[in-house]
PDB file of C-alpha atoms in Angstrom:
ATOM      1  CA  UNK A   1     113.618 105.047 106.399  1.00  0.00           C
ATOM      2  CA  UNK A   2     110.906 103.117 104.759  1.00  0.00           C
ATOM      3  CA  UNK A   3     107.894 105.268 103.555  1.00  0.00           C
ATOM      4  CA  UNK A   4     104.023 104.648 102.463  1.00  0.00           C
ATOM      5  CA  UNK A   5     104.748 105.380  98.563  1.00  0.00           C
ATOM      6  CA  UNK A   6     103.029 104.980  95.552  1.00  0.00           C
ATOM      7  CA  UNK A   7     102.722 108.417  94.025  1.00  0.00           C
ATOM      8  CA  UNK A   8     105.209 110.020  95.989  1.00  0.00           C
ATOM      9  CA  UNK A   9     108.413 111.137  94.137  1.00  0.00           C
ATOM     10  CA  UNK A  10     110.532 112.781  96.719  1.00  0.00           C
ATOM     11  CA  UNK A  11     108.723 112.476  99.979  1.00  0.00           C
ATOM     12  CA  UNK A  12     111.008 114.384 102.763  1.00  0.00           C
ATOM     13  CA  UNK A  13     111.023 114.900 106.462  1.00  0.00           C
ATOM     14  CA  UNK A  14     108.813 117.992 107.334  1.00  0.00           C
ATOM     15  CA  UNK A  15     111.078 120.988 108.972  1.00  0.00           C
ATOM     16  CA  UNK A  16     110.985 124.287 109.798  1.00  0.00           C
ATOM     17  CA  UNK A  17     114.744 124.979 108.581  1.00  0.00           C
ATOM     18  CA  UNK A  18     113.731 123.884 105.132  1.00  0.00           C
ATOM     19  CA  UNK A  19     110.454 124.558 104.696  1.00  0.00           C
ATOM     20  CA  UNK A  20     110.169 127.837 106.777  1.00  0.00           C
ATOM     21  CA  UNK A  21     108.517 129.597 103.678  1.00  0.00           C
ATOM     22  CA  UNK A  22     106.743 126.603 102.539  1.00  0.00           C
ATOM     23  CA  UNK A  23     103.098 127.142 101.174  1.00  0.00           C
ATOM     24  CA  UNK A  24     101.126 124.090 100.055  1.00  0.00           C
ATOM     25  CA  UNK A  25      98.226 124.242  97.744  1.00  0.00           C
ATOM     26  CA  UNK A  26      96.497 121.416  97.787  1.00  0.00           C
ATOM     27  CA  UNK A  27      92.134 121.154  95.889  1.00  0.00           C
ATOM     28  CA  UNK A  28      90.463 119.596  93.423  1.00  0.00           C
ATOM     29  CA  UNK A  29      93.362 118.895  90.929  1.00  0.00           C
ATOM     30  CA  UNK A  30      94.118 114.787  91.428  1.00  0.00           C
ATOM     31  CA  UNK A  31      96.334 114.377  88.319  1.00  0.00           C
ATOM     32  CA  UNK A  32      99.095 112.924  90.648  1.00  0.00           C
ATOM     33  CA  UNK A  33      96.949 109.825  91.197  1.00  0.00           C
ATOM     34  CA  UNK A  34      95.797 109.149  87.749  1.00  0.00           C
ATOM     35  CA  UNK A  35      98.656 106.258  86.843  1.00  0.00           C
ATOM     36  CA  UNK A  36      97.652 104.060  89.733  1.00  0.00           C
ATOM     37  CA  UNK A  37      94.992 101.384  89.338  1.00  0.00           C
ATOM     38  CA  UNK A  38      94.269 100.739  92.882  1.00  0.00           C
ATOM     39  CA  UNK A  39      95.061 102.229  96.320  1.00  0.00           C
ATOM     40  CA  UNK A  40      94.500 101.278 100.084  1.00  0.00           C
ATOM     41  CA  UNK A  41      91.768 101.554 102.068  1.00  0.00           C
ATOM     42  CA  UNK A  42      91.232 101.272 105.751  1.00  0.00           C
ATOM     43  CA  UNK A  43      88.203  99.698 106.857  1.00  0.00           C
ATOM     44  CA  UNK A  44      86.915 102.428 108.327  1.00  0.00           C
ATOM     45  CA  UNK A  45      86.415 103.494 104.556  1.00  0.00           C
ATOM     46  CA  UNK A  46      84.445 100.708 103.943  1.00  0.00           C
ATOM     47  CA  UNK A  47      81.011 102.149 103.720  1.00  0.00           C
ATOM     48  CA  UNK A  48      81.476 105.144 102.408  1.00  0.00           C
ATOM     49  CA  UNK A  49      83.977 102.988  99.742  1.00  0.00           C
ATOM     50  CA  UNK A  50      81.814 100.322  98.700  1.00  0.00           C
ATOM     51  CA  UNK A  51      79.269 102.454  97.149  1.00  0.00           C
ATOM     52  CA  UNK A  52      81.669 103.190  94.421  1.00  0.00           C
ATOM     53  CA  UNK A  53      84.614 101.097  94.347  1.00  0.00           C
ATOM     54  CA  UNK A  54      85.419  97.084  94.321  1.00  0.00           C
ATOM     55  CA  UNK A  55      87.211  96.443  97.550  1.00  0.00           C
ATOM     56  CA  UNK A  56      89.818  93.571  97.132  1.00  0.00           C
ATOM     57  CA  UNK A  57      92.225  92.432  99.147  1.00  0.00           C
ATOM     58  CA  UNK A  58      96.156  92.610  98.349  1.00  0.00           C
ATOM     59  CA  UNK A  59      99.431  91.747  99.236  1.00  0.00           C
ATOM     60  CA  UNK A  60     100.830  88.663 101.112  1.00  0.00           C
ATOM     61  CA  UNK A  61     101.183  87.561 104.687  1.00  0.00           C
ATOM     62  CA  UNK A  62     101.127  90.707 106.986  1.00  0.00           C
ATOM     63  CA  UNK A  63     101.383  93.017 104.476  1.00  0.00           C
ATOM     64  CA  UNK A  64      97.755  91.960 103.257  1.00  0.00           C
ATOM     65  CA  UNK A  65      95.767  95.357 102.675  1.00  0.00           C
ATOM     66  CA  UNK A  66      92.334  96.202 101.473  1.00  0.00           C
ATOM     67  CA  UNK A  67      92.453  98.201  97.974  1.00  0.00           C
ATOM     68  CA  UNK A  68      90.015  99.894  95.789  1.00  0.00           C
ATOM     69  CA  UNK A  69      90.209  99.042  91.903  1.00  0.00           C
ATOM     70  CA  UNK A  70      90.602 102.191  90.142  1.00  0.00           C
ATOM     71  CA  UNK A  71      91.312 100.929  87.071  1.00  0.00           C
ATOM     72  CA  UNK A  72      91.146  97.933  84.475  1.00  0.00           C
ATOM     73  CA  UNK A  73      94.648  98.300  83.194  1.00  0.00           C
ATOM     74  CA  UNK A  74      98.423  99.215  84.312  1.00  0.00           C
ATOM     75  CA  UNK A  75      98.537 102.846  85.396  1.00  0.00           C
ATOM     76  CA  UNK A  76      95.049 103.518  84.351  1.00  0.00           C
ATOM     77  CA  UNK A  77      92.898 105.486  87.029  1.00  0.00           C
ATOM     78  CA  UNK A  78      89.412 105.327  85.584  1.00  0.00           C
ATOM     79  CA  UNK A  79      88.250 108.246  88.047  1.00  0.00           C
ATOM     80  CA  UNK A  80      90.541 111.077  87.153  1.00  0.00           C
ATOM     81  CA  UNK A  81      89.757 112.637  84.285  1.00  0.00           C
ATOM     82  CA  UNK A  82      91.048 114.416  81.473  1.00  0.00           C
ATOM     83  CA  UNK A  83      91.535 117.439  83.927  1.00  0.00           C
ATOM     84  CA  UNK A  84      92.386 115.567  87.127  1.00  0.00           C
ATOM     85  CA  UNK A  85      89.228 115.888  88.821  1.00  0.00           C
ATOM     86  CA  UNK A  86      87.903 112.873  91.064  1.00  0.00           C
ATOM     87  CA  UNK A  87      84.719 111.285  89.064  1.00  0.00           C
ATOM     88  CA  UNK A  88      83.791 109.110  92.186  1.00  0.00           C
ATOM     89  CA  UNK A  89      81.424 109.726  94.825  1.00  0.00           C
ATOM     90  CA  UNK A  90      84.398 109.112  97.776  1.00  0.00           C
ATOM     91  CA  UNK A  91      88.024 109.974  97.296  1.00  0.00           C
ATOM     92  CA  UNK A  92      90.128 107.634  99.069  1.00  0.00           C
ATOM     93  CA  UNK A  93      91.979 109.453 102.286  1.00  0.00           C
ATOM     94  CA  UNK A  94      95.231 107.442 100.908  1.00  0.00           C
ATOM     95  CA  UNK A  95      94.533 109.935  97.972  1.00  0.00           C
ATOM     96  CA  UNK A  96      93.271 113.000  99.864  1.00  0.00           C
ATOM     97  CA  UNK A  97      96.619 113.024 102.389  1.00  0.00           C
ATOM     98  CA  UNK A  98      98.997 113.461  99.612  1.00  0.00           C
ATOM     99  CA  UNK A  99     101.417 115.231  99.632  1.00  0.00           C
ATOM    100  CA  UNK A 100     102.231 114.101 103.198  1.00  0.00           C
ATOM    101  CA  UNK A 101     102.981 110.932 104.417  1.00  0.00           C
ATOM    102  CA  UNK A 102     104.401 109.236 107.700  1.00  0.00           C
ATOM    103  CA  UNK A 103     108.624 107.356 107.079  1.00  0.00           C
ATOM    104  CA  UNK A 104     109.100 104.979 109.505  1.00  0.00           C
ATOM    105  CA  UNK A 105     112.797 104.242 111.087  1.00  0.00           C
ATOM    106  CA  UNK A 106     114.277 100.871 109.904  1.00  0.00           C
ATOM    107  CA  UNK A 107     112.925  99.712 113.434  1.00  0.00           C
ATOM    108  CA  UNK A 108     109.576 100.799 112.987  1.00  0.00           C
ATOM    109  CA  UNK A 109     109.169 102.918 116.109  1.00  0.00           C
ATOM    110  CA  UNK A 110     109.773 105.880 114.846  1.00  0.00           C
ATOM    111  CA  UNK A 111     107.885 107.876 112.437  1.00  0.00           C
ATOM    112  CA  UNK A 112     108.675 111.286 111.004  1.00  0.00           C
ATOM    113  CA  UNK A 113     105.998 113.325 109.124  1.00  0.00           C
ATOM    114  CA  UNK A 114     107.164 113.924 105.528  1.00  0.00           C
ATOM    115  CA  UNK A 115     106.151 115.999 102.072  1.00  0.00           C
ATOM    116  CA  UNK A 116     106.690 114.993  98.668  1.00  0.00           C
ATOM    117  CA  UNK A 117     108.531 118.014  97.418  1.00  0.00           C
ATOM    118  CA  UNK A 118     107.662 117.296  93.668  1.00  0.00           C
ATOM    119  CA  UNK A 119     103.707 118.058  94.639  1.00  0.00           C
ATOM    120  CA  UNK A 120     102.714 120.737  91.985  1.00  0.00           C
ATOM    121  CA  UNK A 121     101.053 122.416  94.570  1.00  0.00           C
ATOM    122  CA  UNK A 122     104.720 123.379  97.143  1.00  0.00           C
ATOM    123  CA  UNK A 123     105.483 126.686  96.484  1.00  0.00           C
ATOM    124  CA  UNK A 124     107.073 129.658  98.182  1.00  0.00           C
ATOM    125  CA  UNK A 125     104.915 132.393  96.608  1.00  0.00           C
ATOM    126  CA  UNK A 126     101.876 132.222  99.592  1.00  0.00           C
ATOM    127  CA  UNK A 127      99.261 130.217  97.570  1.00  0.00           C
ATOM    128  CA  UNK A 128      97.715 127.915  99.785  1.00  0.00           C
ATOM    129  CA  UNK A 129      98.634 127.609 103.414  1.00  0.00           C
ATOM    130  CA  UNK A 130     101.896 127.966 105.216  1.00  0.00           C
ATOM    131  CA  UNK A 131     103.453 125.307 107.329  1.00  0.00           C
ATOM    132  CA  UNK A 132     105.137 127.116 109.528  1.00  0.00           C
ATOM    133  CA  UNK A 133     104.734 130.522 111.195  1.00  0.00           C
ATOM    134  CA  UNK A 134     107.364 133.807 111.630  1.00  0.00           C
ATOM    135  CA  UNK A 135     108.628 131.960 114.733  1.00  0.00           C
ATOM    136  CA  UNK A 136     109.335 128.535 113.121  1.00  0.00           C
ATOM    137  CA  UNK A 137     106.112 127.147 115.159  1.00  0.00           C
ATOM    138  CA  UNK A 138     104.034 125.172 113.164  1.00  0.00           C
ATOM    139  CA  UNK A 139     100.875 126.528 111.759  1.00  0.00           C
ATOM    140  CA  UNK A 140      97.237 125.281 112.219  1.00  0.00           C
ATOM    141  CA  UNK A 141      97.156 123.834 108.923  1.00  0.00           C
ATOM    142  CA  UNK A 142     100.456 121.714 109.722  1.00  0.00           C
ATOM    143  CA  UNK A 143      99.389 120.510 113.157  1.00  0.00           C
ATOM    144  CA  UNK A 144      95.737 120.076 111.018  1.00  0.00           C
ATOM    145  CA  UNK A 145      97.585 117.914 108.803  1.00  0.00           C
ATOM    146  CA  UNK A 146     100.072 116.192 111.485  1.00  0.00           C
ATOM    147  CA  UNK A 147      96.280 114.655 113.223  1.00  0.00           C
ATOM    148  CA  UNK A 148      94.783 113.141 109.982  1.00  0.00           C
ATOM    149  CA  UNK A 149      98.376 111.610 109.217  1.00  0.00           C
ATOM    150  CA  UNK A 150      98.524 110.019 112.738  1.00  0.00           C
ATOM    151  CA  UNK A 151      94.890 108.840 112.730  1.00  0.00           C
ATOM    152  CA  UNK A 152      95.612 107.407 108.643  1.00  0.00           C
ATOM    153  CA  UNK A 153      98.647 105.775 110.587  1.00  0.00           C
ATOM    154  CA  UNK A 154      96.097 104.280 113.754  1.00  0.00           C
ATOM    155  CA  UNK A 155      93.498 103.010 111.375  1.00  0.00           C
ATOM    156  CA  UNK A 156      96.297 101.149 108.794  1.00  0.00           C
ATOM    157  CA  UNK A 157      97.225  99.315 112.071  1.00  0.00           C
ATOM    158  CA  UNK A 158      93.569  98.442 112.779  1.00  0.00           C
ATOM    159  CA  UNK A 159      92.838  97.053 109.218  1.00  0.00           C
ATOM    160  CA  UNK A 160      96.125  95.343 109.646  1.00  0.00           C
ATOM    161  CA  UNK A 161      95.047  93.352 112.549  1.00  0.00           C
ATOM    162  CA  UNK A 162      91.708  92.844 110.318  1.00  0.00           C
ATOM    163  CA  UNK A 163      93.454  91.385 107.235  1.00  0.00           C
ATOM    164  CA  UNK A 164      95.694  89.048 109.599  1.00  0.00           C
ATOM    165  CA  UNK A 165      92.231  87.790 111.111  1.00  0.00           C
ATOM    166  CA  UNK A 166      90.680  86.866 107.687  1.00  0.00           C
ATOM    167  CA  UNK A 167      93.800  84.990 106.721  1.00  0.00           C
ATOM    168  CA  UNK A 168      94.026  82.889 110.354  1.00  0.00           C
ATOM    169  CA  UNK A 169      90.424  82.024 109.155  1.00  0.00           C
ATOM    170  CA  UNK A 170      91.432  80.762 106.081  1.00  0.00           C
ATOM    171  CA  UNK A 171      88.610  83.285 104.700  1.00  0.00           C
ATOM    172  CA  UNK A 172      91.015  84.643 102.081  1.00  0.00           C
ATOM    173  CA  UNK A 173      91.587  83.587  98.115  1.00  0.00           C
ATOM    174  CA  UNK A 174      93.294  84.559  94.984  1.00  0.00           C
ATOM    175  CA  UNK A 175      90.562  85.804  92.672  1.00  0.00           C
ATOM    176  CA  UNK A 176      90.239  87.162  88.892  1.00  0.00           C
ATOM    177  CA  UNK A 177      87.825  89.310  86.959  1.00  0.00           C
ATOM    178  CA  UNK A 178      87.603  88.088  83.447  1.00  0.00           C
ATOM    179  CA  UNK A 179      86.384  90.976  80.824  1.00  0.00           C
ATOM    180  CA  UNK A 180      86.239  91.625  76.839  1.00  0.00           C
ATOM    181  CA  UNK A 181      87.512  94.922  75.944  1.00  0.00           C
ATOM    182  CA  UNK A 182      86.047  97.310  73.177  1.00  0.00           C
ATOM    183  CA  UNK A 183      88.047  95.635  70.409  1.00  0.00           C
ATOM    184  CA  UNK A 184      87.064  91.794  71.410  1.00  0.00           C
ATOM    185  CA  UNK A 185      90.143  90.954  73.265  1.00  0.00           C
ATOM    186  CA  UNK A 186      88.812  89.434  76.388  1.00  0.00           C
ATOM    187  CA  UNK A 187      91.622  90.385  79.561  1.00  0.00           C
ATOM    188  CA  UNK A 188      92.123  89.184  83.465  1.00  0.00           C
ATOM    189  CA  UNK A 189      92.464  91.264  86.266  1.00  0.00           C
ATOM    190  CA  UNK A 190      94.527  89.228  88.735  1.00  0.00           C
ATOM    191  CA  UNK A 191      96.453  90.090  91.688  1.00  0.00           C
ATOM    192  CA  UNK A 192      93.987  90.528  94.305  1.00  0.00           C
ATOM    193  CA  UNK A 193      92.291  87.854  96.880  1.00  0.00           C
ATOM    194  CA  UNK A 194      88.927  88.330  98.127  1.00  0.00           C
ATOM    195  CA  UNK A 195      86.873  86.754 100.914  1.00  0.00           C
ATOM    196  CA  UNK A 196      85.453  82.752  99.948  1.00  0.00           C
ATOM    197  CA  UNK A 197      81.596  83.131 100.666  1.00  0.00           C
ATOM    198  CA  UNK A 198      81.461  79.269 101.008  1.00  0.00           C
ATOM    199  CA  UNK A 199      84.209  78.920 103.677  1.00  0.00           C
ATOM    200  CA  UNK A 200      82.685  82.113 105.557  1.00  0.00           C
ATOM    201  CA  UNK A 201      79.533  80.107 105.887  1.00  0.00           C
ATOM    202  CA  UNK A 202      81.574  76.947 107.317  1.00  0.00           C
ATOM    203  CA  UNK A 203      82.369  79.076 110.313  1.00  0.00           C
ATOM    204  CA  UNK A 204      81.569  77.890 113.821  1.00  0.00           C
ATOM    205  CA  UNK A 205      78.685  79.966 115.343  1.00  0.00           C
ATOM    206  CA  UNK A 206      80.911  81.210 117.702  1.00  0.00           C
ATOM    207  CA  UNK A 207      83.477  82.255 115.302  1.00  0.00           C
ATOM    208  CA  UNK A 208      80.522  84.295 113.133  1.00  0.00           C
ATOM    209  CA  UNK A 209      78.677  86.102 116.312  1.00  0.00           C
ATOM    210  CA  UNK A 210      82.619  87.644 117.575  1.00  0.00           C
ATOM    211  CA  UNK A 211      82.989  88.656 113.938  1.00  0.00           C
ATOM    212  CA  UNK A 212      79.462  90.567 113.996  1.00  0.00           C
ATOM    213  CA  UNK A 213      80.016  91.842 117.697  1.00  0.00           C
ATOM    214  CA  UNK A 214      83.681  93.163 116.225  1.00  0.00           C
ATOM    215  CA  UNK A 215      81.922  94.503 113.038  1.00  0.00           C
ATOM    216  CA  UNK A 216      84.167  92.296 111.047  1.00  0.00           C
ATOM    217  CA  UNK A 217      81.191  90.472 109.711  1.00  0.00           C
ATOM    218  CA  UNK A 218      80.089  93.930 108.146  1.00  0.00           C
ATOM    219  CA  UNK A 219      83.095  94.588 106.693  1.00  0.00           C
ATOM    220  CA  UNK A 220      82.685  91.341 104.990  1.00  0.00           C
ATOM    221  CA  UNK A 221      79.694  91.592 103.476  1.00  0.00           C
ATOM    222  CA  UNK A 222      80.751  95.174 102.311  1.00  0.00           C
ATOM    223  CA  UNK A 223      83.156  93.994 100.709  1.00  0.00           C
ATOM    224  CA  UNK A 224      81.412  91.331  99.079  1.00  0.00           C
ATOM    225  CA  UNK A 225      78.662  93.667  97.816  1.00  0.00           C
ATOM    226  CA  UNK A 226      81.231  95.527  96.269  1.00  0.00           C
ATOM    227  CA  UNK A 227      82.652  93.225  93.952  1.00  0.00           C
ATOM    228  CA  UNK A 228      78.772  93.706  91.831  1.00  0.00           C
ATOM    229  CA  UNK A 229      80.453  97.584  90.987  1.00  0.00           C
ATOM    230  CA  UNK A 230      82.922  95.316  88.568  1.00  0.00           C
ATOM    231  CA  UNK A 231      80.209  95.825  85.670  1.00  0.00           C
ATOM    232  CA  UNK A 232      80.129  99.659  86.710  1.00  0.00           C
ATOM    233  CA  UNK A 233      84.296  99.945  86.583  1.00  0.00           C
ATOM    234  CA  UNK A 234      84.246  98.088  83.283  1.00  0.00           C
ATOM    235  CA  UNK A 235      81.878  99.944  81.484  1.00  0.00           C
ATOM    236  CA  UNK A 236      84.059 103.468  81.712  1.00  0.00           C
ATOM    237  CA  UNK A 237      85.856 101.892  79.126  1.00  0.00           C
ATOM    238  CA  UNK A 238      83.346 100.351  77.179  1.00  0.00           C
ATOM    239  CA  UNK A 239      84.166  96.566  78.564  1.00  0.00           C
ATOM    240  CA  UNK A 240      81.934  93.748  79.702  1.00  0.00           C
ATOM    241  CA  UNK A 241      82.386  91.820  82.066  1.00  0.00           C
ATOM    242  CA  UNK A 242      82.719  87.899  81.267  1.00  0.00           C
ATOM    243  CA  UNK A 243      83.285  86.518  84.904  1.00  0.00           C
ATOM    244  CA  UNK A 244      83.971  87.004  88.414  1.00  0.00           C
ATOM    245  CA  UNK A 245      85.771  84.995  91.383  1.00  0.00           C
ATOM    246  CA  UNK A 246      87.693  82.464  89.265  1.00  0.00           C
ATOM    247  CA  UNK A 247      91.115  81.103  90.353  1.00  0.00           C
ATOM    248  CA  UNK A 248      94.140  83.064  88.592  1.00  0.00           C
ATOM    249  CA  UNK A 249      95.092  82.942  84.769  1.00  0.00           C
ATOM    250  CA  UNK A 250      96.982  84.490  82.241  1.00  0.00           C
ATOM    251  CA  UNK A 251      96.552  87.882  80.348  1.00  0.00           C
ATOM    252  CA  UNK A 252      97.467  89.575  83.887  1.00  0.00           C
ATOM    253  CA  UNK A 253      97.185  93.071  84.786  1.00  0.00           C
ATOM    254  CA  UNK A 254      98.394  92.523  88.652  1.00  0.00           C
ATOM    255  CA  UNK A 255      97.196  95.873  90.630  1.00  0.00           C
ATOM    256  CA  UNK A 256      99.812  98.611  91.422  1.00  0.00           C
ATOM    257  CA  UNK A 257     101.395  97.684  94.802  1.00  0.00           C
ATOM    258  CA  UNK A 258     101.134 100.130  97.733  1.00  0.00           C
ATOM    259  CA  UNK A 259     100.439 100.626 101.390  1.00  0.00           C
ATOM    260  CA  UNK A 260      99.150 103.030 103.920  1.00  0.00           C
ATOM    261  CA  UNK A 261      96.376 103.900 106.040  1.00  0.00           C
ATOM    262  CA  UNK A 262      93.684 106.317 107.115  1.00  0.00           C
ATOM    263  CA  UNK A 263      90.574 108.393 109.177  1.00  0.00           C
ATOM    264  CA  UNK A 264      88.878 109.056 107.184  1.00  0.00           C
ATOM    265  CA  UNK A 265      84.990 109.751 106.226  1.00  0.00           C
TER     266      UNK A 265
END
């Protein structure tokens, strides 16, 4: 099975059998997520998202997916802090549905709810809530938790079908924010493609009112306005920016791969 990983260390199907005493306790404490640099969004987080976050695009061909720039660096999540609490204004629901996640069968048409049993928070001492009753039925919390996964699952599809749209368009470009760190040492951020503001203008009329009726056109221009919270990222570690949307150089700090999908406000 093939699963939506990036912090997950030993994500496993969901049972009764094995996890009849299982209590999870899940809350403010995001340490898990504080070596990635970027995770996936769904573009129904877009406006909540793009108040705090610079939206990019990553990936290649069909497995293009919007992200969020966490960080500036390799495992370096500028919005956990020293004692794992979330700094920004939205936590991401790739973020907020750890420690479950959907594996997929090798032919994609099955998917089979799973934990990560390495979560701090699975325990078998009652602290937090139970995923399964006395009778082996599972518990509100479970079937709570079963809903958001599917709907993460329904919305990664949707944004899927968005990101193939943008590339058909020819919309799509490798970008790179340029920066000098504390010490002088100027540093690119590469890895991630964002949306050509000259080629979305060359768009047929047509082309530019079914993106607006579709609300792709938003999503766009979210995105767009996002990339000004660069100089915001940047300056949690003391760096300034130098440039924005040049074509790919050296000094790379590619963003963390991932995927996945949510619902998500």
């Amino acid at each position: 099975m093939s699963t939506q990983l990036l912090f997950y260390a030993h994500a496993v199907p969901v049972n009764s059998q094995q996890h009849g005493n299982l209590y999870v306790k899940t809350g403010a404490d995001f340490s898990f997520a504080r070596q990635v640099n970027s995770v996936p969004l769904t573009t129904v987080e877009f406006r909540p998202a793009a108040s705090h976050y610079v939206l990019v695009f990553a990936g290649e061909g069909e497995a293009t997916m919007p992200v969020a720039i966490l960080g500036a660096a390799a495992e370096q999540n500028l919005f956990v802090n020293d004692e794992g609490r979330w700094e920004g204004g939205y936590v991401p629901a790739f973020v907020r549905r750890y420690p479950f996640v959907f594996a997929s069968s090798n032919d994609g048409k099955t998917l089979t709810l799973c934990i990560d049993e390495e979560f701090s928070g699975c325990n078998t001492e009652g602290r937090g809530e139970r995923l399964f009753d006395a009778d082996g039925e599972r518990t509100q919390y479970l079937q709570t938790v079963l809903n958001f996964v599917q709907e993460y699952q329904a919305q990664f599809q949707r944004t899927r079908a968005f990101c193939v749209r943008l590339s058909e368009l020819g919309l799509l470009e490798p970008m790179q924010a340029t920066f000098t760190q504390p010490n002088g040492e100027k540093r690119n951020l590469t890895g991630f493609k964002a949306v050509n503001r000259a080629k979305l203008k060359e768009l047929d009329d047509a082309v530019l009112a079914n993106m607006a009726k579709s609300d792709e056109l938003e999503l766009v221009y979210l995105h767009l306005h996002s990339l000004n919270n660069f100089a915001p990222l940047l300056k949690r570690i003391g760096a300034t920016p130098e440039a924005q949307a040049k074509a790919e150089g050296d000094s790379a700090m590619p963003l963390d791969e991932g995927d996945g999908a949510p619902s998500i406000h």
